mmCIF file with all atom_site columns, C-alpha atoms in Angstrom:
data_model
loop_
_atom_site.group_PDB
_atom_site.id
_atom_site.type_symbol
_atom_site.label_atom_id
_atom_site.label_alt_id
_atom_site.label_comp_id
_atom_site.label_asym_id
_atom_site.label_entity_id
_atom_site.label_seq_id
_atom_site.pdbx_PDB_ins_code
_atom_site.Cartn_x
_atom_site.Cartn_y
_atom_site.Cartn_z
_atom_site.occupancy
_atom_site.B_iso_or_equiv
_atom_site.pdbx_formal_charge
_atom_site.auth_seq_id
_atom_site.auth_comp_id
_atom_site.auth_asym_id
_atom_site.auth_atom_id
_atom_site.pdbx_PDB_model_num
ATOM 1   C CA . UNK A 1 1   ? -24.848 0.445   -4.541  1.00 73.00 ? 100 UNK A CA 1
ATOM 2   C CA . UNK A 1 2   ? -21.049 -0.048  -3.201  1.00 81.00 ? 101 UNK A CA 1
ATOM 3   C CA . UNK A 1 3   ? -18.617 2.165   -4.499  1.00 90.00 ? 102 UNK A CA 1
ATOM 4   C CA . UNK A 1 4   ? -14.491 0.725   -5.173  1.00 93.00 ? 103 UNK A CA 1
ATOM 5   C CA . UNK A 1 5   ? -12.200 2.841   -2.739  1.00 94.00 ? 104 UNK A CA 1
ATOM 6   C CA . UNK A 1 6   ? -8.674  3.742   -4.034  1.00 96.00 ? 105 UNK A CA 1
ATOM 7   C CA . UNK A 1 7   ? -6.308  1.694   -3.594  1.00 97.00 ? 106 UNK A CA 1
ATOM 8   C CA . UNK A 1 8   ? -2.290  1.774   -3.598  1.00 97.00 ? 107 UNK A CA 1
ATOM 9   C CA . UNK A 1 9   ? 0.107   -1.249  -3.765  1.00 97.00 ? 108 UNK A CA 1
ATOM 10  C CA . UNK A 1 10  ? 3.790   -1.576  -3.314  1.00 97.00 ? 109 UNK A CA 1
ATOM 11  C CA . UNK A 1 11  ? 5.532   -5.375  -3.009  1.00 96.00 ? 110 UNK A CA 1
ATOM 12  C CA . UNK A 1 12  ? 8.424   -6.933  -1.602  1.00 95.00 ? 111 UNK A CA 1
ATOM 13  C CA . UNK A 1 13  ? 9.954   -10.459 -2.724  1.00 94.00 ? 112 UNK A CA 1
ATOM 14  C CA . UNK A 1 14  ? 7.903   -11.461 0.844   1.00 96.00 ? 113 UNK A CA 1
ATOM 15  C CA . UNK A 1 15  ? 5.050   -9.140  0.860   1.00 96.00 ? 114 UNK A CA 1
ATOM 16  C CA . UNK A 1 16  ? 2.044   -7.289  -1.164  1.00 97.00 ? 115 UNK A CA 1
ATOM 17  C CA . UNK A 1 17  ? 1.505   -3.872  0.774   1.00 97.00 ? 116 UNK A CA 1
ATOM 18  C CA . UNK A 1 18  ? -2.476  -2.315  0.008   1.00 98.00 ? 117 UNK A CA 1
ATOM 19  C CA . UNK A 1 19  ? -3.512  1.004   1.668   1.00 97.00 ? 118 UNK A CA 1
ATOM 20  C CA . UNK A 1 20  ? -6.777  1.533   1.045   1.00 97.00 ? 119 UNK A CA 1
ATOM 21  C CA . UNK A 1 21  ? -7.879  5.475   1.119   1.00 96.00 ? 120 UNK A CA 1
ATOM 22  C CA . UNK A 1 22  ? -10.583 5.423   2.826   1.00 95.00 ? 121 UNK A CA 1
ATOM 23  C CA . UNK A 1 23  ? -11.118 8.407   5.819   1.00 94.00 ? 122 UNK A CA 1
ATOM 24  C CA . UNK A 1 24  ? -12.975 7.635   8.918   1.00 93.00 ? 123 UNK A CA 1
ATOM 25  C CA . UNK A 1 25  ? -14.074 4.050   7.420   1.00 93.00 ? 124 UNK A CA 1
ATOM 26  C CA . UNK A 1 26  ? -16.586 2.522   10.131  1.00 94.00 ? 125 UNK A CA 1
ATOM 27  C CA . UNK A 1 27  ? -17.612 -1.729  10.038  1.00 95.00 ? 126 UNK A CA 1
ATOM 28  C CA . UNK A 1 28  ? -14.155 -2.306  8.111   1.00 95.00 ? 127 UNK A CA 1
ATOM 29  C CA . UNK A 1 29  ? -13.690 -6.131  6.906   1.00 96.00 ? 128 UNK A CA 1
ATOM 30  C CA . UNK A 1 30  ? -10.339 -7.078  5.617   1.00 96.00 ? 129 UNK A CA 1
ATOM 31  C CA . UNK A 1 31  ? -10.312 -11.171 4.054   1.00 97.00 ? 130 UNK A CA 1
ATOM 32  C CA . UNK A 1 32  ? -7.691  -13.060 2.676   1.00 97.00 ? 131 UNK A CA 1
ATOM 33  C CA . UNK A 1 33  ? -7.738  -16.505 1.210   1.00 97.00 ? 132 UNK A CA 1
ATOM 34  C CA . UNK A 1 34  ? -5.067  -18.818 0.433   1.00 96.00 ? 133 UNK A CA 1
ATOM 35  C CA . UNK A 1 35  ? -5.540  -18.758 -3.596  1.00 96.00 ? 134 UNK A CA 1
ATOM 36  C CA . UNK A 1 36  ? -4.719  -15.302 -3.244  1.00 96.00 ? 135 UNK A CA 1
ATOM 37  C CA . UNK A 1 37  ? -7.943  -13.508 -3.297  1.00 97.00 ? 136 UNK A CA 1
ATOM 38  C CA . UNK A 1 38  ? -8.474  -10.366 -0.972  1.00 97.00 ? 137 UNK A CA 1
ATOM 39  C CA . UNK A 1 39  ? -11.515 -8.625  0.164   1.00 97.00 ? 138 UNK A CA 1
ATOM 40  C CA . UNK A 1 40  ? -11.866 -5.826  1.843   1.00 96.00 ? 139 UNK A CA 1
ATOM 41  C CA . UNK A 1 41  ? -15.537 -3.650  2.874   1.00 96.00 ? 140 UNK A CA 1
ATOM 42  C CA . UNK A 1 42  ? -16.283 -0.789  4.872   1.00 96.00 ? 141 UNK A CA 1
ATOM 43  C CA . UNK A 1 43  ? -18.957 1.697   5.319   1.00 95.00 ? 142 UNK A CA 1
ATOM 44  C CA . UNK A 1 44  ? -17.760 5.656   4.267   1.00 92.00 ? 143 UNK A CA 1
ATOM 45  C CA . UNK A 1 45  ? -18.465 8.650   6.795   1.00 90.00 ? 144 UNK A CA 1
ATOM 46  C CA . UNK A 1 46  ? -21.997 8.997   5.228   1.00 92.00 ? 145 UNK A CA 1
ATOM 47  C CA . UNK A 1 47  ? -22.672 5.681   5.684   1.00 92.00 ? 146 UNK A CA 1
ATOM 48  C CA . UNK A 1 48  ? -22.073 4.724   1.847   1.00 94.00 ? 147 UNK A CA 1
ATOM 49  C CA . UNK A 1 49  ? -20.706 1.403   1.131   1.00 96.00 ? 148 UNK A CA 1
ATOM 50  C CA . UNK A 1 50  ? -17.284 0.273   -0.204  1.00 96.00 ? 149 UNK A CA 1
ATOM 51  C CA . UNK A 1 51  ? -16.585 -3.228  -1.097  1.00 95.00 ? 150 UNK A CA 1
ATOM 52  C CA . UNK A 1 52  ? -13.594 -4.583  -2.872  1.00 94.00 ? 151 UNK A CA 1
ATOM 53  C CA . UNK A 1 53  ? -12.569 -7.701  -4.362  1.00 96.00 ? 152 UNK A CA 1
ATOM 54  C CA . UNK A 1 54  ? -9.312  -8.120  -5.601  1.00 97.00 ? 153 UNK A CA 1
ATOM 55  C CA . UNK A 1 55  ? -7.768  -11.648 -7.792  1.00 97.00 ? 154 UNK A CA 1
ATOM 56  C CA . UNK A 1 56  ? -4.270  -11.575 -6.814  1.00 97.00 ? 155 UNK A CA 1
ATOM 57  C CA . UNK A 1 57  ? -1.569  -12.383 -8.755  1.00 97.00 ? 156 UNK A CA 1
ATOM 58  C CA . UNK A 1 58  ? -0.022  -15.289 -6.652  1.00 97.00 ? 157 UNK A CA 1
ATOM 59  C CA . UNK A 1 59  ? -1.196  -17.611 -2.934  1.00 97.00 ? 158 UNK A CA 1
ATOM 60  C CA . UNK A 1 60  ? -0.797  -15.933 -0.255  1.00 97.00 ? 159 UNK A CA 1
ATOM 61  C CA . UNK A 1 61  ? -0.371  -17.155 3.482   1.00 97.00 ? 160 UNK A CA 1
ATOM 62  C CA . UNK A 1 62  ? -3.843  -15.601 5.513   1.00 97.00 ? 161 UNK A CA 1
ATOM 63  C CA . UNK A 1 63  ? -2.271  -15.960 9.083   1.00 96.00 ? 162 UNK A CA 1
ATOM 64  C CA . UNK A 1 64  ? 0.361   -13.491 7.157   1.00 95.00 ? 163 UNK A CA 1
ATOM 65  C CA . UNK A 1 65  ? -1.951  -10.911 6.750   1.00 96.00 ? 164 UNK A CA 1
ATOM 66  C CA . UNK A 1 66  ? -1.759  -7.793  8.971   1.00 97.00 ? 165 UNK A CA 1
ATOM 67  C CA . UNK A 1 67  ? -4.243  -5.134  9.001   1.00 96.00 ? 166 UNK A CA 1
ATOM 68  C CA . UNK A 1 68  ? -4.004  -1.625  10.822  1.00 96.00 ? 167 UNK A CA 1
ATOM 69  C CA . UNK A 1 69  ? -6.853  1.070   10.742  1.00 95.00 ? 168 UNK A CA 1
ATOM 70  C CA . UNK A 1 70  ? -6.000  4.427   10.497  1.00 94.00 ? 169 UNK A CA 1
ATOM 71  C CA . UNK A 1 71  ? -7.597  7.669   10.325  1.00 93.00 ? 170 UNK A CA 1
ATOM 72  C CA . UNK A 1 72  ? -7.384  8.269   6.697   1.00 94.00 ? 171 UNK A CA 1
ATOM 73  C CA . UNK A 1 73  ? -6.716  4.682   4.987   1.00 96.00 ? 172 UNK A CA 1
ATOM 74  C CA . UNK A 1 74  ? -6.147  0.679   5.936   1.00 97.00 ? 173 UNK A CA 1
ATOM 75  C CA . UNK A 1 75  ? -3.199  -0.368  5.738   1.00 97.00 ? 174 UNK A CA 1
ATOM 76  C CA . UNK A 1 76  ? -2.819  -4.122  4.807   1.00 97.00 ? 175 UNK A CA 1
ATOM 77  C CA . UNK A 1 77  ? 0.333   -6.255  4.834   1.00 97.00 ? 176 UNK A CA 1
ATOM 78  C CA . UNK A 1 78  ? 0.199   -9.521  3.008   1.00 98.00 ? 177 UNK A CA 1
ATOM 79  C CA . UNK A 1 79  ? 2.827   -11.970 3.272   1.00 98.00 ? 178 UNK A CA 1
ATOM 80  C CA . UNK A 1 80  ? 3.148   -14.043 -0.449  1.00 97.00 ? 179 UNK A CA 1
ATOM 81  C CA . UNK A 1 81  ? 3.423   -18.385 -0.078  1.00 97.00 ? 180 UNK A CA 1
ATOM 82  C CA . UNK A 1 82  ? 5.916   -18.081 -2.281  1.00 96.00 ? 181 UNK A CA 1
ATOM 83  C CA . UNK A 1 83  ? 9.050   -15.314 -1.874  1.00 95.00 ? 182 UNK A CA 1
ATOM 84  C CA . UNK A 1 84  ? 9.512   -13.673 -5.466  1.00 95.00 ? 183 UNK A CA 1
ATOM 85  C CA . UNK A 1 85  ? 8.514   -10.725 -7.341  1.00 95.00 ? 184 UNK A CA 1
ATOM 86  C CA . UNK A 1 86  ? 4.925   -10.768 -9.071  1.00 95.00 ? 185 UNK A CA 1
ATOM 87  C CA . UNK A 1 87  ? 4.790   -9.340  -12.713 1.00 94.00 ? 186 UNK A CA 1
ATOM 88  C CA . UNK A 1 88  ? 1.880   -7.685  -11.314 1.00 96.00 ? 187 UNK A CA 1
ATOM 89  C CA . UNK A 1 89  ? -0.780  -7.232  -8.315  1.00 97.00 ? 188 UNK A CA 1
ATOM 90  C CA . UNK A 1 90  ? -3.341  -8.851  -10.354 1.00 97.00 ? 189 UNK A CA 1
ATOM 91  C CA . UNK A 1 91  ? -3.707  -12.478 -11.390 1.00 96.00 ? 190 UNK A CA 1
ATOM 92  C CA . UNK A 1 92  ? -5.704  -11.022 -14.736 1.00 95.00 ? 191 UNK A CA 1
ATOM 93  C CA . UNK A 1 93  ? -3.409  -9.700  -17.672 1.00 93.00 ? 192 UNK A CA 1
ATOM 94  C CA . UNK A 1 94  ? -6.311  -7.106  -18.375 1.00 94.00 ? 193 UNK A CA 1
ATOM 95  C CA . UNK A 1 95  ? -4.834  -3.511  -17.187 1.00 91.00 ? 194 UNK A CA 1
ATOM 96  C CA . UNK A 1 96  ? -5.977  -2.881  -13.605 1.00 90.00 ? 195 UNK A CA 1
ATOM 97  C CA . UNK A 1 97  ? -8.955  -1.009  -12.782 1.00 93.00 ? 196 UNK A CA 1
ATOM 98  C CA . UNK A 1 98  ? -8.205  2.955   -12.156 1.00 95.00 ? 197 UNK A CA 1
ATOM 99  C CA . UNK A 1 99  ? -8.570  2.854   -8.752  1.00 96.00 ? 198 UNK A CA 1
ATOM 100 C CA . UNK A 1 100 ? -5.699  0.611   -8.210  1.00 97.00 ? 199 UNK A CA 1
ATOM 101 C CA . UNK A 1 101 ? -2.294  2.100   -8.470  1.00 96.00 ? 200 UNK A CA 1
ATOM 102 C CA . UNK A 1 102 ? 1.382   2.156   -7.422  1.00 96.00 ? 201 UNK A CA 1
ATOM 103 C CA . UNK A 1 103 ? 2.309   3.281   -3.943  1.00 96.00 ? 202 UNK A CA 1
ATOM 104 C CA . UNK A 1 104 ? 5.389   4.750   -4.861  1.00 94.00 ? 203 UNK A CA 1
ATOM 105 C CA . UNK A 1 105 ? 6.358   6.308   -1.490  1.00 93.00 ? 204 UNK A CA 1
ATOM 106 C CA . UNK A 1 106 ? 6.933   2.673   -0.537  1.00 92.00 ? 205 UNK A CA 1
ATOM 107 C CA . UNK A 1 107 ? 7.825   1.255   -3.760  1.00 88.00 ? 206 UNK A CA 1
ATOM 108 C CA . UNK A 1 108 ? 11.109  -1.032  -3.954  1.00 87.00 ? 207 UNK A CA 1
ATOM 109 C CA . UNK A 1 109 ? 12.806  -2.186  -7.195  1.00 83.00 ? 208 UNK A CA 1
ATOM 110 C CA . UNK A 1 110 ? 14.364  -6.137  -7.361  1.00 82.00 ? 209 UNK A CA 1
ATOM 111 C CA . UNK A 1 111 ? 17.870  -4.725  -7.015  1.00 82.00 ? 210 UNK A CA 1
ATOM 112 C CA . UNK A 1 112 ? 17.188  -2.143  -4.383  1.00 81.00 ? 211 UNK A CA 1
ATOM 113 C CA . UNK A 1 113 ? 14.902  -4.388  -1.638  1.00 75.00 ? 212 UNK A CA 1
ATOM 114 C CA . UNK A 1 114 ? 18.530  -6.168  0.129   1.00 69.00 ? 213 UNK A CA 1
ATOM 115 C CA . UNK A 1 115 ? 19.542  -2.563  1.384   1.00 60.00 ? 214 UNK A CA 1
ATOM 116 C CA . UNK A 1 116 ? 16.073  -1.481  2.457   1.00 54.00 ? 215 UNK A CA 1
ATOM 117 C CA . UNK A 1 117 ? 14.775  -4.676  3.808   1.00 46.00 ? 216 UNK A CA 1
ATOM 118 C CA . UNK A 1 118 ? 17.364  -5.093  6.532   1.00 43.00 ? 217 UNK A CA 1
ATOM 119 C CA . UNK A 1 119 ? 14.901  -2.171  7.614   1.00 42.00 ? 218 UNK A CA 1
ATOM 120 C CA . UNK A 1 120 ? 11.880  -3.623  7.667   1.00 45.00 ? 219 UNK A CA 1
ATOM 121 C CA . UNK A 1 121 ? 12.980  -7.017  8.386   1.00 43.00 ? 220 UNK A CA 1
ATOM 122 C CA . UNK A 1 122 ? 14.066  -6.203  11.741  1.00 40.00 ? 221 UNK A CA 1
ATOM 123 C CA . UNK A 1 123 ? 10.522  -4.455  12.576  1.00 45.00 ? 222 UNK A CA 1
ATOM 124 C CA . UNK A 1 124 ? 7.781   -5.245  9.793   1.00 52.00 ? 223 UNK A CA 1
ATOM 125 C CA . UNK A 1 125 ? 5.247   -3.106  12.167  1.00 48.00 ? 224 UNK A CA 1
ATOM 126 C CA . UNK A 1 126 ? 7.671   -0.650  11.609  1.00 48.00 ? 225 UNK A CA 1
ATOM 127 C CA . UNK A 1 127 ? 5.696   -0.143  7.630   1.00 48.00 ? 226 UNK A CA 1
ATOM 128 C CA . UNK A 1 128 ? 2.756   0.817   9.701   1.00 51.00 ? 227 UNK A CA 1
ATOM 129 C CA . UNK A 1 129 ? 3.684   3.630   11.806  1.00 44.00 ? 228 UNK A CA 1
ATOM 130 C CA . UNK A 1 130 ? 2.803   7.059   11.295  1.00 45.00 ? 229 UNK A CA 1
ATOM 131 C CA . UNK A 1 131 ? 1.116   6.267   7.940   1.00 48.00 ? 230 UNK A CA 1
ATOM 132 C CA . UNK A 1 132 ? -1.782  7.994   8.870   1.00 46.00 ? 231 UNK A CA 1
ATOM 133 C CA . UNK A 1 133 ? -0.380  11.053  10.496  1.00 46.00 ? 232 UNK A CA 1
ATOM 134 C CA . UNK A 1 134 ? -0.409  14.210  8.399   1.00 44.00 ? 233 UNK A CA 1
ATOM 135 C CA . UNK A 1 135 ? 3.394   14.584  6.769   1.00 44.00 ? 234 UNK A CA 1
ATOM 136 C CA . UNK A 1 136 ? 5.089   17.479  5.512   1.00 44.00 ? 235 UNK A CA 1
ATOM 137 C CA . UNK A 1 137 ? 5.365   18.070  1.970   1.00 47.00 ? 236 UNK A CA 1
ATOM 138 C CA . UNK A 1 138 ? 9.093   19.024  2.274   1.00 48.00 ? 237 UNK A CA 1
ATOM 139 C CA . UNK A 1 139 ? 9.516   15.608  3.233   1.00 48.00 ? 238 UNK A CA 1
ATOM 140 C CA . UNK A 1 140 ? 13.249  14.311  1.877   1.00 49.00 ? 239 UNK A CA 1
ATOM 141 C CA . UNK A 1 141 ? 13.639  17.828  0.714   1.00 48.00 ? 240 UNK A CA 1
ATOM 142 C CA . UNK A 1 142 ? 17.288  18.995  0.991   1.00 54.00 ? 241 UNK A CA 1
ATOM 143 C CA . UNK A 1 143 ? 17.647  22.334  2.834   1.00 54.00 ? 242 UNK A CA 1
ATOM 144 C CA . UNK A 1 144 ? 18.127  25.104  0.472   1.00 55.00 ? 243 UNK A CA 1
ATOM 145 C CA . UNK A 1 145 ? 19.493  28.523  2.099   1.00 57.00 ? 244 UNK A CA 1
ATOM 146 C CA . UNK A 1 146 ? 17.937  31.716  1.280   1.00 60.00 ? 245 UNK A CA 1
ATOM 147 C CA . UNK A 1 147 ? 20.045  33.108  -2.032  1.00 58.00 ? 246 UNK A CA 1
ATOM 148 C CA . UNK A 1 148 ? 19.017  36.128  -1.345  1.00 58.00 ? 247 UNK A CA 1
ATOM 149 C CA . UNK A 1 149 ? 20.302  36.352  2.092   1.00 61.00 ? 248 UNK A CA 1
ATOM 150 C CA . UNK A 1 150 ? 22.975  34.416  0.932   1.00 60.00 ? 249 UNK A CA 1
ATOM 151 C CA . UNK A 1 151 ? 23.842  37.258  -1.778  1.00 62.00 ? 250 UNK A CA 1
ATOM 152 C CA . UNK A 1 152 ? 23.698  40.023  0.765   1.00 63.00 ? 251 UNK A CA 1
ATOM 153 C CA . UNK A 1 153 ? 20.814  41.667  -0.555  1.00 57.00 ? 252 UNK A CA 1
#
């Protein structure tokens, strides 16, 4: 029997980004088809099965679809047919299953995506790197200095 891995989405007016969270996934089988469906399989580290078959919301262009294996998850980048924002990652109004949800370290709002995509227009690979490298958890912290240093005690 094939388990569902987790799976977190983010979008773009151009682009539906998937990571899959899946360590140390062997045999891994990313699909896309034009009507907008996406599959993805993969066997686990102790060689259990995960398939995945997702109904997207809109078409999306396969040729546009960039995949990158990491060491803890699959990234996938798929580029939408038609540039706008989906309602949803799901074609079906039924709420999505609970292994599907937001990626909100890469999450953009409507309003926010012309200041940030200049970014990742000029480098879309650019998404991929160092996803799957262990990060800090003080990431976009602001420094604080020691108050009691500070205080002289």
């Amino acid at each position: 029997m094939s388990r569902n891995p987790e799976v977190l989405w983010a979008q773009r007016s151009d682009k539906v980004y998937l990571t899959v969270a899946l360590p140390d996934a062997k045999d891994t089988s990313v699909k896309c088809e034009p009507q907008g469906k996406f599959s993805f399989s993969a066997r686990g580290v102790q060689g259990e099965s995960f398939d995945l078959s997702l109904e997207l919301y809109g078409a999306i262009v396969p040729e546009g679809c960039k995949t990158k294996v990491g060491l803890r998850n699959i990234l996938c980048s798929i580029q939408k047919e038609q540039k706008g924002w989906w309602k949803r990652l799901l074609k079906s109004e039924e709420k999505p299953a609970p292994y599907i949800k937001v990626d909100w370290n890469k999450w953009c709002d409507e309003d926010e995506e012309e200041s940030s995509s200049d970014l990742a227009s000029e480098n879309d690979d650019a998404a991929f790197v160092g996803q799957d490298d262990e990060s800090s958890d003080d990431e976009g912290m602001l420094y604080l200095p020691d108050l009691e240093k500070a205080r002289g005690n």
